[in-house]
PDB file of C-alpha atoms in Angstrom:
ATOM      1  CA  GLU A   1     -15.285  24.373  15.794  1.00 81.00           C
ATOM      2  CA  ALA A   2     -13.345  21.523  13.219  1.00 79.00           C
ATOM      3  CA  GLN A   3     -15.506  18.754  13.741  1.00 93.00           C
ATOM      4  CA  VAL A   4     -17.227  15.629  11.779  1.00 96.00           C
ATOM      5  CA  THR A   5     -20.300  14.596  13.461  1.00 97.00           C
ATOM      6  CA  GLN A   6     -22.611  11.523  12.622  1.00 96.00           C
ATOM      7  CA  ASN A   7     -25.479  10.405  13.034  1.00 97.00           C
ATOM      8  CA  PRO A   8     -27.160   8.873  14.537  1.00 97.00           C
ATOM      9  CA  ARG A   9     -24.842   8.324  17.290  1.00 96.00           C
ATOM     10  CA  TYR A  10     -26.853   4.605  18.839  1.00 96.00           C
ATOM     11  CA  LEU A  11     -28.471   2.819  17.122  1.00 95.00           C
ATOM     12  CA  ILE A  12     -31.375  -0.261  17.670  1.00 96.00           C
ATOM     13  CA  THR A  13     -32.634  -1.888  14.023  1.00 95.00           C
ATOM     14  CA  VAL A  14     -34.126  -5.120  12.870  1.00 96.00           C
ATOM     15  CA  THR A  15     -32.403  -7.708  10.297  1.00 97.00           C
ATOM     16  CA  GLY A  16     -32.824  -6.349   6.590  1.00 97.00           C
ATOM     17  CA  LYS A  17     -34.990  -2.623   7.832  1.00 97.00           C
ATOM     18  CA  LYS A  18     -32.539  -0.292   5.327  1.00 97.00           C
ATOM     19  CA  LEU A  19     -30.591   2.101   7.346  1.00 96.00           C
ATOM     20  CA  THR A  20     -28.380   5.391   6.661  1.00 97.00           C
ATOM     21  CA  VAL A  21     -25.963   6.133   8.815  1.00 98.00           C
ATOM     22  CA  THR A  22     -24.312  10.448   8.036  1.00 98.00           C
ATOM     23  CA  CYS A  23     -21.434  11.581   8.296  1.00 98.00           C
ATOM     24  CA  SER A  24     -21.072  15.634   8.049  1.00 98.00           C
ATOM     25  CA  GLN A  25     -17.821  17.253   8.075  1.00 97.00           C
ATOM     26  CA  ASN A  26     -17.138  21.464   8.716  1.00 95.00           C
ATOM     27  CA  MET A  27     -13.297  21.478   7.143  1.00 93.00           C
ATOM     28  CA  ASN A  28     -13.938  21.702   3.664  1.00 93.00           C
ATOM     29  CA  HIS A  29     -11.318  17.975   3.321  1.00 92.00           C
ATOM     30  CA  GLU A  30     -11.421  16.276   0.225  1.00 91.00           C
ATOM     31  CA  TYR A  31     -11.108  13.087   1.938  1.00 92.00           C
ATOM     32  CA  MET A  32     -13.910  11.430   3.963  1.00 94.00           C
ATOM     33  CA  SER A  33     -13.956   7.155   5.254  1.00 95.00           C
ATOM     34  CA  TRP A  34     -15.898   4.922   6.802  1.00 97.00           C
ATOM     35  CA  TYR A  35     -14.071   2.386   9.022  1.00 97.00           C
ATOM     36  CA  ARG A  36     -16.072  -0.487  11.098  1.00 97.00           C
ATOM     37  CA  GLN A  37     -14.216  -1.511  14.559  1.00 96.00           C
ATOM     38  CA  ASP A  38     -14.934  -5.087  15.919  1.00 95.00           C
ATOM     39  CA  PRO A  39     -13.760  -7.153  19.300  1.00 90.00           C
ATOM     40  CA  GLY A  40      -9.770  -7.870  17.813  1.00 88.00           C
ATOM     41  CA  LEU A  41     -10.131  -7.055  14.620  1.00 91.00           C
ATOM     42  CA  GLY A  42      -9.142  -2.841  14.916  1.00 92.00           C
ATOM     43  CA  LEU A  43     -11.019  -0.724  12.684  1.00 94.00           C
ATOM     44  CA  ARG A  44     -11.387  -1.816   9.106  1.00 95.00           C
ATOM     45  CA  GLN A  45     -12.218   0.393   5.779  1.00 93.00           C
ATOM     46  CA  ILE A  46     -16.134  -0.166   4.490  1.00 96.00           C
ATOM     47  CA  TYR A  47     -15.011   2.824   1.511  1.00 95.00           C
ATOM     48  CA  TYR A  48     -13.570   5.833   0.924  1.00 93.00           C
ATOM     49  CA  SER A  49     -14.626   8.704  -1.266  1.00 93.00           C
ATOM     50  CA  MET A  50     -11.300  11.613  -2.746  1.00 88.00           C
ATOM     51  CA  ASN A  51     -13.994  14.030  -3.189  1.00 89.00           C
ATOM     52  CA  VAL A  52     -17.373  14.457  -5.021  1.00 92.00           C
ATOM     53  CA  GLU A  53     -18.186  11.818  -6.134  1.00 89.00           C
ATOM     54  CA  VAL A  54     -15.449   9.354  -6.494  1.00 89.00           C
ATOM     55  CA  THR A  55     -15.286   6.221  -4.545  1.00 92.00           C
ATOM     56  CA  ASP A  56     -13.843   3.056  -3.899  1.00 91.00           C
ATOM     57  CA  LYS A  57     -14.224   0.577  -1.952  1.00 92.00           C
ATOM     58  CA  GLY A  58     -11.923  -0.042   1.489  1.00 91.00           C
ATOM     59  CA  ASP A  59     -11.471  -3.574   2.620  1.00 91.00           C
ATOM     60  CA  VAL A  60     -14.449  -4.707   3.590  1.00 96.00           C
ATOM     61  CA  PRO A  61     -17.179  -3.426   1.435  1.00 97.00           C
ATOM     62  CA  GLU A  62     -19.812  -5.758   1.261  1.00 97.00           C
ATOM     63  CA  GLY A  63     -23.239  -4.861   2.855  1.00 97.00           C
ATOM     64  CA  TYR A  64     -22.611  -1.268   1.983  1.00 98.00           C
ATOM     65  CA  LYS A  65     -22.746   1.223  -0.332  1.00 98.00           C
ATOM     66  CA  VAL A  66     -21.414   4.633   0.025  1.00 97.00           C
ATOM     67  CA  SER A  67     -22.043   8.255  -2.478  1.00 95.00           C
ATOM     68  CA  ARG A  68     -20.169  11.720  -2.192  1.00 96.00           C
ATOM     69  CA  LYS A  69     -23.260  14.397  -3.978  1.00 96.00           C
ATOM     70  CA  GLU A  70     -21.835  16.539  -1.514  1.00 96.00           C
ATOM     71  CA  LYS A  71     -18.140  17.616  -0.452  1.00 95.00           C
ATOM     72  CA  ARG A  72     -19.385  17.729   3.098  1.00 97.00           C
ATOM     73  CA  ASN A  73     -21.545  14.595   3.279  1.00 97.00           C
ATOM     74  CA  PHE A  74     -20.480  10.892   3.328  1.00 98.00           C
ATOM     75  CA  PRO A  75     -23.677   9.208   4.458  1.00 98.00           C
ATOM     76  CA  LEU A  76     -22.973   5.066   4.817  1.00 98.00           C
ATOM     77  CA  ILE A  77     -26.002   2.997   3.475  1.00 98.00           C
ATOM     78  CA  LEU A  78     -27.040  -0.080   4.872  1.00 97.00           C
ATOM     79  CA  GLU A  79     -29.528  -2.323   1.827  1.00 95.00           C
ATOM     80  CA  SER A  80     -30.819  -4.782   4.083  1.00 97.00           C
ATOM     81  CA  PRO A  81     -28.811  -4.469   7.849  1.00 97.00           C
ATOM     82  CA  SER A  82     -28.612  -8.103   9.465  1.00 97.00           C
ATOM     83  CA  PRO A  83     -26.428  -9.341  12.303  1.00 97.00           C
ATOM     84  CA  ASN A  84     -23.264  -9.372  11.292  1.00 97.00           C
ATOM     85  CA  GLN A  85     -22.689  -6.011  10.553  1.00 98.00           C
ATOM     86  CA  THR A  86     -23.716  -5.103  14.391  1.00 98.00           C
ATOM     87  CA  SER A  87     -20.571  -2.933  15.428  1.00 97.00           C
ATOM     88  CA  LEU A  88     -19.106   0.752  16.049  1.00 96.00           C
ATOM     89  CA  TYR A  89     -18.658   2.879  12.692  1.00 98.00           C
ATOM     90  CA  PHE A  90     -16.581   5.260  12.607  1.00 97.00           C
ATOM     91  CA  CYS A  91     -16.891   8.705   9.900  1.00 97.00           C
ATOM     92  CA  ALA A  92     -12.792  10.164   9.304  1.00 95.00           C
ATOM     93  CA  SER A  93     -11.852  13.013   6.782  1.00 93.00           C
ATOM     94  CA  SER A  94      -8.639  14.514   6.344  1.00 90.00           C
ATOM     95  CA  LEU A  95      -7.886  17.624   4.144  1.00 87.00           C
ATOM     96  CA  TYR A  96      -6.846  16.362   0.695  1.00 79.00           C
ATOM     97  CA  GLY A  97      -7.745  12.541  -1.099  1.00 70.00           C
ATOM     98  CA  GLN A  98      -4.173  13.005  -2.928  1.00 67.00           C
ATOM     99  CA  TRP A  99      -1.430  11.087  -1.249  1.00 64.00           C
ATOM    100  CA  SER A 100       0.135  13.228   1.311  1.00 64.00           C
ATOM    101  CA  SER A 101       2.056  11.714   4.148  1.00 56.00           C
ATOM    102  CA  GLY A 102       0.829  14.271   6.706  1.00 61.00           C
ATOM    103  CA  ASN A 103      -2.522  14.816   6.562  1.00 71.00           C
ATOM    104  CA  THR A 104      -3.830  14.368   9.963  1.00 81.00           C
ATOM    105  CA  ILE A 105      -7.264  11.819  10.020  1.00 87.00           C
ATOM    106  CA  TYR A 106     -10.041  13.511  12.183  1.00 91.00           C
ATOM    107  CA  PHE A 107     -12.260  11.222  13.524  1.00 94.00           C
ATOM    108  CA  GLY A 108     -16.552  11.620  13.959  1.00 95.00           C
ATOM    109  CA  GLU A 109     -16.999  10.033  17.367  1.00 94.00           C
ATOM    110  CA  GLY A 110     -18.728   6.828  16.950  1.00 95.00           C
ATOM    111  CA  SER A 111     -21.887   5.319  16.036  1.00 97.00           C
ATOM    112  CA  TRP A 112     -22.831   1.687  17.695  1.00 96.00           C
ATOM    113  CA  LEU A 113     -25.258  -0.223  15.982  1.00 97.00           C
ATOM    114  CA  THR A 114     -27.081  -3.168  16.673  1.00 97.00           C
ATOM    115  CA  VAL A 115     -28.852  -5.464  13.911  1.00 97.00           C
ATOM    116  CA  VAL A 116     -30.955  -7.837  15.900  1.00 96.00           C
TER     117      VAL A 116
ATOM    118  CA  ALA B   1       0.575 -10.178   6.191  1.00 62.00           C
ATOM    119  CA  GLN B   2      -0.423  -7.447   8.784  1.00 72.00           C
ATOM    120  CA  LYS B   3       0.167  -4.162   7.145  1.00 91.00           C
ATOM    121  CA  ILE B   4       0.218  -2.678  10.976  1.00 95.00           C
ATOM    122  CA  THR B   5       1.041  -5.444  13.917  1.00 96.00           C
ATOM    123  CA  GLN B   6       0.854  -4.887  17.529  1.00 96.00           C
ATOM    124  CA  THR B   7       0.800  -8.093  19.464  1.00 95.00           C
ATOM    125  CA  GLN B   8       0.114  -7.187  22.972  1.00 95.00           C
ATOM    126  CA  PRO B   9      -3.916  -7.140  23.208  1.00 93.00           C
ATOM    127  CA  GLY B  10      -3.559  -5.895  26.423  1.00 95.00           C
ATOM    128  CA  MET B  11      -1.038  -4.373  29.128  1.00 96.00           C
ATOM    129  CA  PHE B  12      -0.779  -3.372  32.802  1.00 97.00           C
ATOM    130  CA  VAL B  13       1.134   0.003  33.971  1.00 97.00           C
ATOM    131  CA  GLN B  14       1.348   1.521  36.762  1.00 97.00           C
ATOM    132  CA  GLU B  15       0.904   5.041  37.910  1.00 97.00           C
ATOM    133  CA  LYS B  16       3.440   7.594  36.836  1.00 97.00           C
ATOM    134  CA  GLU B  17       5.604   4.736  35.270  1.00 97.00           C
ATOM    135  CA  ALA B  18       6.535   4.616  31.919  1.00 98.00           C
ATOM    136  CA  VAL B  19       5.096   2.191  29.067  1.00 98.00           C
ATOM    137  CA  THR B  20       5.680   1.334  25.491  1.00 98.00           C
ATOM    138  CA  LEU B  21       3.532  -0.114  22.928  1.00 98.00           C
ATOM    139  CA  ASP B  22       5.074  -1.666  20.447  1.00 98.00           C
ATOM    140  CA  CYS B  23       3.554  -1.818  16.173  1.00 98.00           C
ATOM    141  CA  THR B  24       5.490  -3.133  12.703  1.00 97.00           C
ATOM    142  CA  TYR B  25       4.599  -1.865  10.056  1.00 97.00           C
ATOM    143  CA  ASP B  26       5.291  -3.830   6.319  1.00 95.00           C
ATOM    144  CA  THR B  27       5.352  -1.435   3.466  1.00 92.00           C
ATOM    145  CA  SER B  28       6.987  -1.115   0.328  1.00 90.00           C
ATOM    146  CA  ASP B  29       6.459   2.165   0.104  1.00 88.00           C
ATOM    147  CA  GLN B  30       9.458   5.080   0.621  1.00 89.00           C
ATOM    148  CA  SER B  31       6.270   7.019   1.609  1.00 88.00           C
ATOM    149  CA  TYR B  32       4.263   6.917   4.147  1.00 90.00           C
ATOM    150  CA  GLY B  33       2.491   8.447   7.884  1.00 91.00           C
ATOM    151  CA  LEU B  34       2.901   6.935  10.551  1.00 93.00           C
ATOM    152  CA  PHE B  35      -0.046   7.709  13.667  1.00 93.00           C
ATOM    153  CA  TRP B  36      -1.530   6.609  17.132  1.00 96.00           C
ATOM    154  CA  TYR B  37      -5.079   6.904  18.297  1.00 96.00           C
ATOM    155  CA  LYS B  38      -6.223   6.394  21.870  1.00 97.00           C
ATOM    156  CA  GLN B  39      -9.418   5.501  22.538  1.00 96.00           C
ATOM    157  CA  PRO B  40     -11.145   5.683  25.578  1.00 96.00           C
ATOM    158  CA  SER B  41     -14.326   3.639  27.248  1.00 93.00           C
ATOM    159  CA  SER B  42     -16.400   6.621  25.339  1.00 91.00           C
ATOM    160  CA  GLY B  43     -15.444   5.101  21.993  1.00 91.00           C
ATOM    161  CA  GLU B  44     -14.035   8.660  20.392  1.00 92.00           C
ATOM    162  CA  MET B  45     -10.604   8.465  18.805  1.00 94.00           C
ATOM    163  CA  ILE B  46      -7.918  11.004  20.216  1.00 93.00           C
ATOM    164  CA  PHE B  47      -5.113  11.698  17.609  1.00 92.00           C
ATOM    165  CA  LEU B  48      -2.060  11.372  19.956  1.00 95.00           C
ATOM    166  CA  ILE B  49       1.337  11.543  17.577  1.00 94.00           C
ATOM    167  CA  TYR B  50       2.803  11.412  13.766  1.00 93.00           C
ATOM    168  CA  GLN B  51       5.892  10.487  12.439  1.00 93.00           C
ATOM    169  CA  GLY B  52       6.430  10.141   8.655  1.00 91.00           C
ATOM    170  CA  SER B  53       9.137   8.709   6.824  1.00 92.00           C
ATOM    171  CA  TYR B  54      11.353  10.735   6.434  1.00 91.00           C
ATOM    172  CA  ASP B  55      11.221  12.636   9.352  1.00 90.00           C
ATOM    173  CA  GLU B  56      15.101  12.057  10.652  1.00 88.00           C
ATOM    174  CA  GLN B  57      14.096  12.883  14.519  1.00 93.00           C
ATOM    175  CA  ASN B  58      11.673  11.009  16.873  1.00 95.00           C
ATOM    176  CA  ALA B  59       8.677  12.708  16.961  1.00 94.00           C
ATOM    177  CA  THR B  60       7.490  14.015  20.743  1.00 95.00           C
ATOM    178  CA  GLU B  61       3.939  15.040  21.852  1.00 94.00           C
ATOM    179  CA  GLY B  62       3.993  15.601  25.634  1.00 96.00           C
ATOM    180  CA  ARG B  63       4.023  12.551  26.973  1.00 97.00           C
ATOM    181  CA  TYR B  64       4.366  10.664  24.255  1.00 97.00           C
ATOM    182  CA  SER B  65       6.618   9.819  22.484  1.00 97.00           C
ATOM    183  CA  LEU B  66       7.276   7.540  18.666  1.00 97.00           C
ATOM    184  CA  ASN B  67      10.254   5.364  19.014  1.00 97.00           C
ATOM    185  CA  PHE B  68      10.840   5.182  14.672  1.00 96.00           C
ATOM    186  CA  GLN B  69      13.198   2.800  14.052  1.00 96.00           C
ATOM    187  CA  LYS B  70      12.994   2.568  10.421  1.00 94.00           C
ATOM    188  CA  ALA B  71      14.778  -0.564   9.596  1.00 94.00           C
ATOM    189  CA  ARG B  72      13.145  -2.400  11.695  1.00 95.00           C
ATOM    190  CA  LYS B  73       9.833  -1.355  10.204  1.00 96.00           C
ATOM    191  CA  SER B  74       8.037  -0.079  13.642  1.00 97.00           C
ATOM    192  CA  ALA B  75       6.457   2.601  15.527  1.00 97.00           C
ATOM    193  CA  ASN B  76       6.560   1.768  19.405  1.00 98.00           C
ATOM    194  CA  LEU B  77       4.838   4.963  21.453  1.00 98.00           C
ATOM    195  CA  VAL B  78       5.894   5.510  24.853  1.00 98.00           C
ATOM    196  CA  ILE B  79       3.736   6.884  26.954  1.00 98.00           C
ATOM    197  CA  SER B  80       5.888   8.603  29.767  1.00 96.00           C
ATOM    198  CA  ALA B  81       4.385   9.055  33.666  1.00 96.00           C
ATOM    199  CA  SER B  82       1.515   7.094  32.794  1.00 97.00           C
ATOM    200  CA  GLN B  83      -1.688   9.040  34.802  1.00 97.00           C
ATOM    201  CA  LEU B  84      -5.395   7.003  35.505  1.00 97.00           C
ATOM    202  CA  GLY B  85      -6.711   8.513  31.747  1.00 97.00           C
ATOM    203  CA  ASP B  86      -4.220   6.784  29.872  1.00 98.00           C
ATOM    204  CA  SER B  87      -6.763   3.808  30.750  1.00 98.00           C
ATOM    205  CA  ALA B  88      -7.439   2.985  27.406  1.00 98.00           C
ATOM    206  CA  MET B  89      -7.340   0.920  23.674  1.00 97.00           C
ATOM    207  CA  TYR B  90      -4.093   2.544  22.044  1.00 98.00           C
ATOM    208  CA  PHE B  91      -4.234   2.092  17.815  1.00 97.00           C
ATOM    209  CA  CYS B  92      -1.651   2.388  15.233  1.00 97.00           C
ATOM    210  CA  ALA B  93      -2.051   3.299  11.625  1.00 94.00           C
ATOM    211  CA  MET B  94      -0.542   3.603   8.809  1.00 93.00           C
ATOM    212  CA  ARG B  95      -0.811   5.868   5.615  1.00 89.00           C
ATOM    213  CA  GLU B  96       0.961   5.386   2.301  1.00 86.00           C
ATOM    214  CA  PRO B  97      -0.309   5.449  -1.529  1.00 82.00           C
ATOM    215  CA  ASN B  98      -2.321   2.573  -2.776  1.00 78.00           C
ATOM    216  CA  SER B  99      -1.739   2.218  -6.541  1.00 75.00           C
ATOM    217  CA  GLY B 100      -3.545   5.820  -8.109  1.00 74.00           C
ATOM    218  CA  GLY B 101      -1.816   7.942  -6.099  1.00 72.00           C
ATOM    219  CA  TYR B 102      -4.554   8.439  -3.003  1.00 77.00           C
ATOM    220  CA  GLN B 103      -3.920   7.421  -0.027  1.00 80.00           C
ATOM    221  CA  LYS B 104      -4.814   3.908   1.847  1.00 83.00           C
ATOM    222  CA  VAL B 105      -5.205   3.961   5.718  1.00 87.00           C
ATOM    223  CA  THR B 106      -4.711   0.402   7.292  1.00 91.00           C
ATOM    224  CA  PHE B 107      -5.193   0.515  11.435  1.00 94.00           C
ATOM    225  CA  GLY B 108      -3.075  -2.430  13.817  1.00 95.00           C
ATOM    226  CA  THR B 109      -5.675  -4.256  15.714  1.00 95.00           C
ATOM    227  CA  GLY B 110      -5.664  -1.940  19.034  1.00 96.00           C
ATOM    228  CA  THR B 111      -3.606  -2.550  22.487  1.00 97.00           C
ATOM    229  CA  LYS B 112      -5.267  -2.101  25.669  1.00 97.00           C
ATOM    230  CA  LEU B 113      -3.543  -0.175  28.234  1.00 98.00           C
ATOM    231  CA  GLN B 114      -4.373  -0.610  32.174  1.00 98.00           C
ATOM    232  CA  VAL B 115      -2.286   1.821  34.383  1.00 98.00           C
ATOM    233  CA  ILE B 116      -3.087   0.714  37.665  1.00 97.00           C
ATOM    234  CA  PRO B 117      -3.134   3.509  40.894  1.00 95.00           C
TER     235      PRO B 117
END
């Protein structure tokens, strides 16, 4: 089954404790990205990756890191989480990194993160 | 300027009635794509419908149709014969090329739809 898998789905952590949210897709997609969703703000892009070893900042990258060492994995790293990073996080992927209008975007199930 | 604007934070609709969720977009590109996603209370993002900027016909998928008015830069979602299971948050999104030729995807702030029995 084609899917994007995120872990953990739910996490409560403390300020400053490094954490990683993993994302894996089994569709051989070039493009992967991370979003955060906050009430009234919709989904905002944190980072995206066009292919292995190629990443770039989205609209809200501060406080986050990513890496893309393998095509299927795109982990999101919070080096020193703060309460303002409490949010619902989505990983997404699509087949092409290059522009292609009909490229369907597949989402993971979301990760609810609370930083206290 | 907002790339994607959804002006209706919340809407109610009677079961079995049709409802239109508004979405306007802002781009200077000729090539772009517009998407609608549904997010139920469980949180997952469900793809509903897609419209390409060069598509001449409005997209339809079952009870969902996209009313695409290019000159007005609007891409409204129409849900016919609403069902209780349609109660959810709905997001409009646009994909366009960025300066490097890669894709840039922007989401609106969403509309929360409540279907009343």
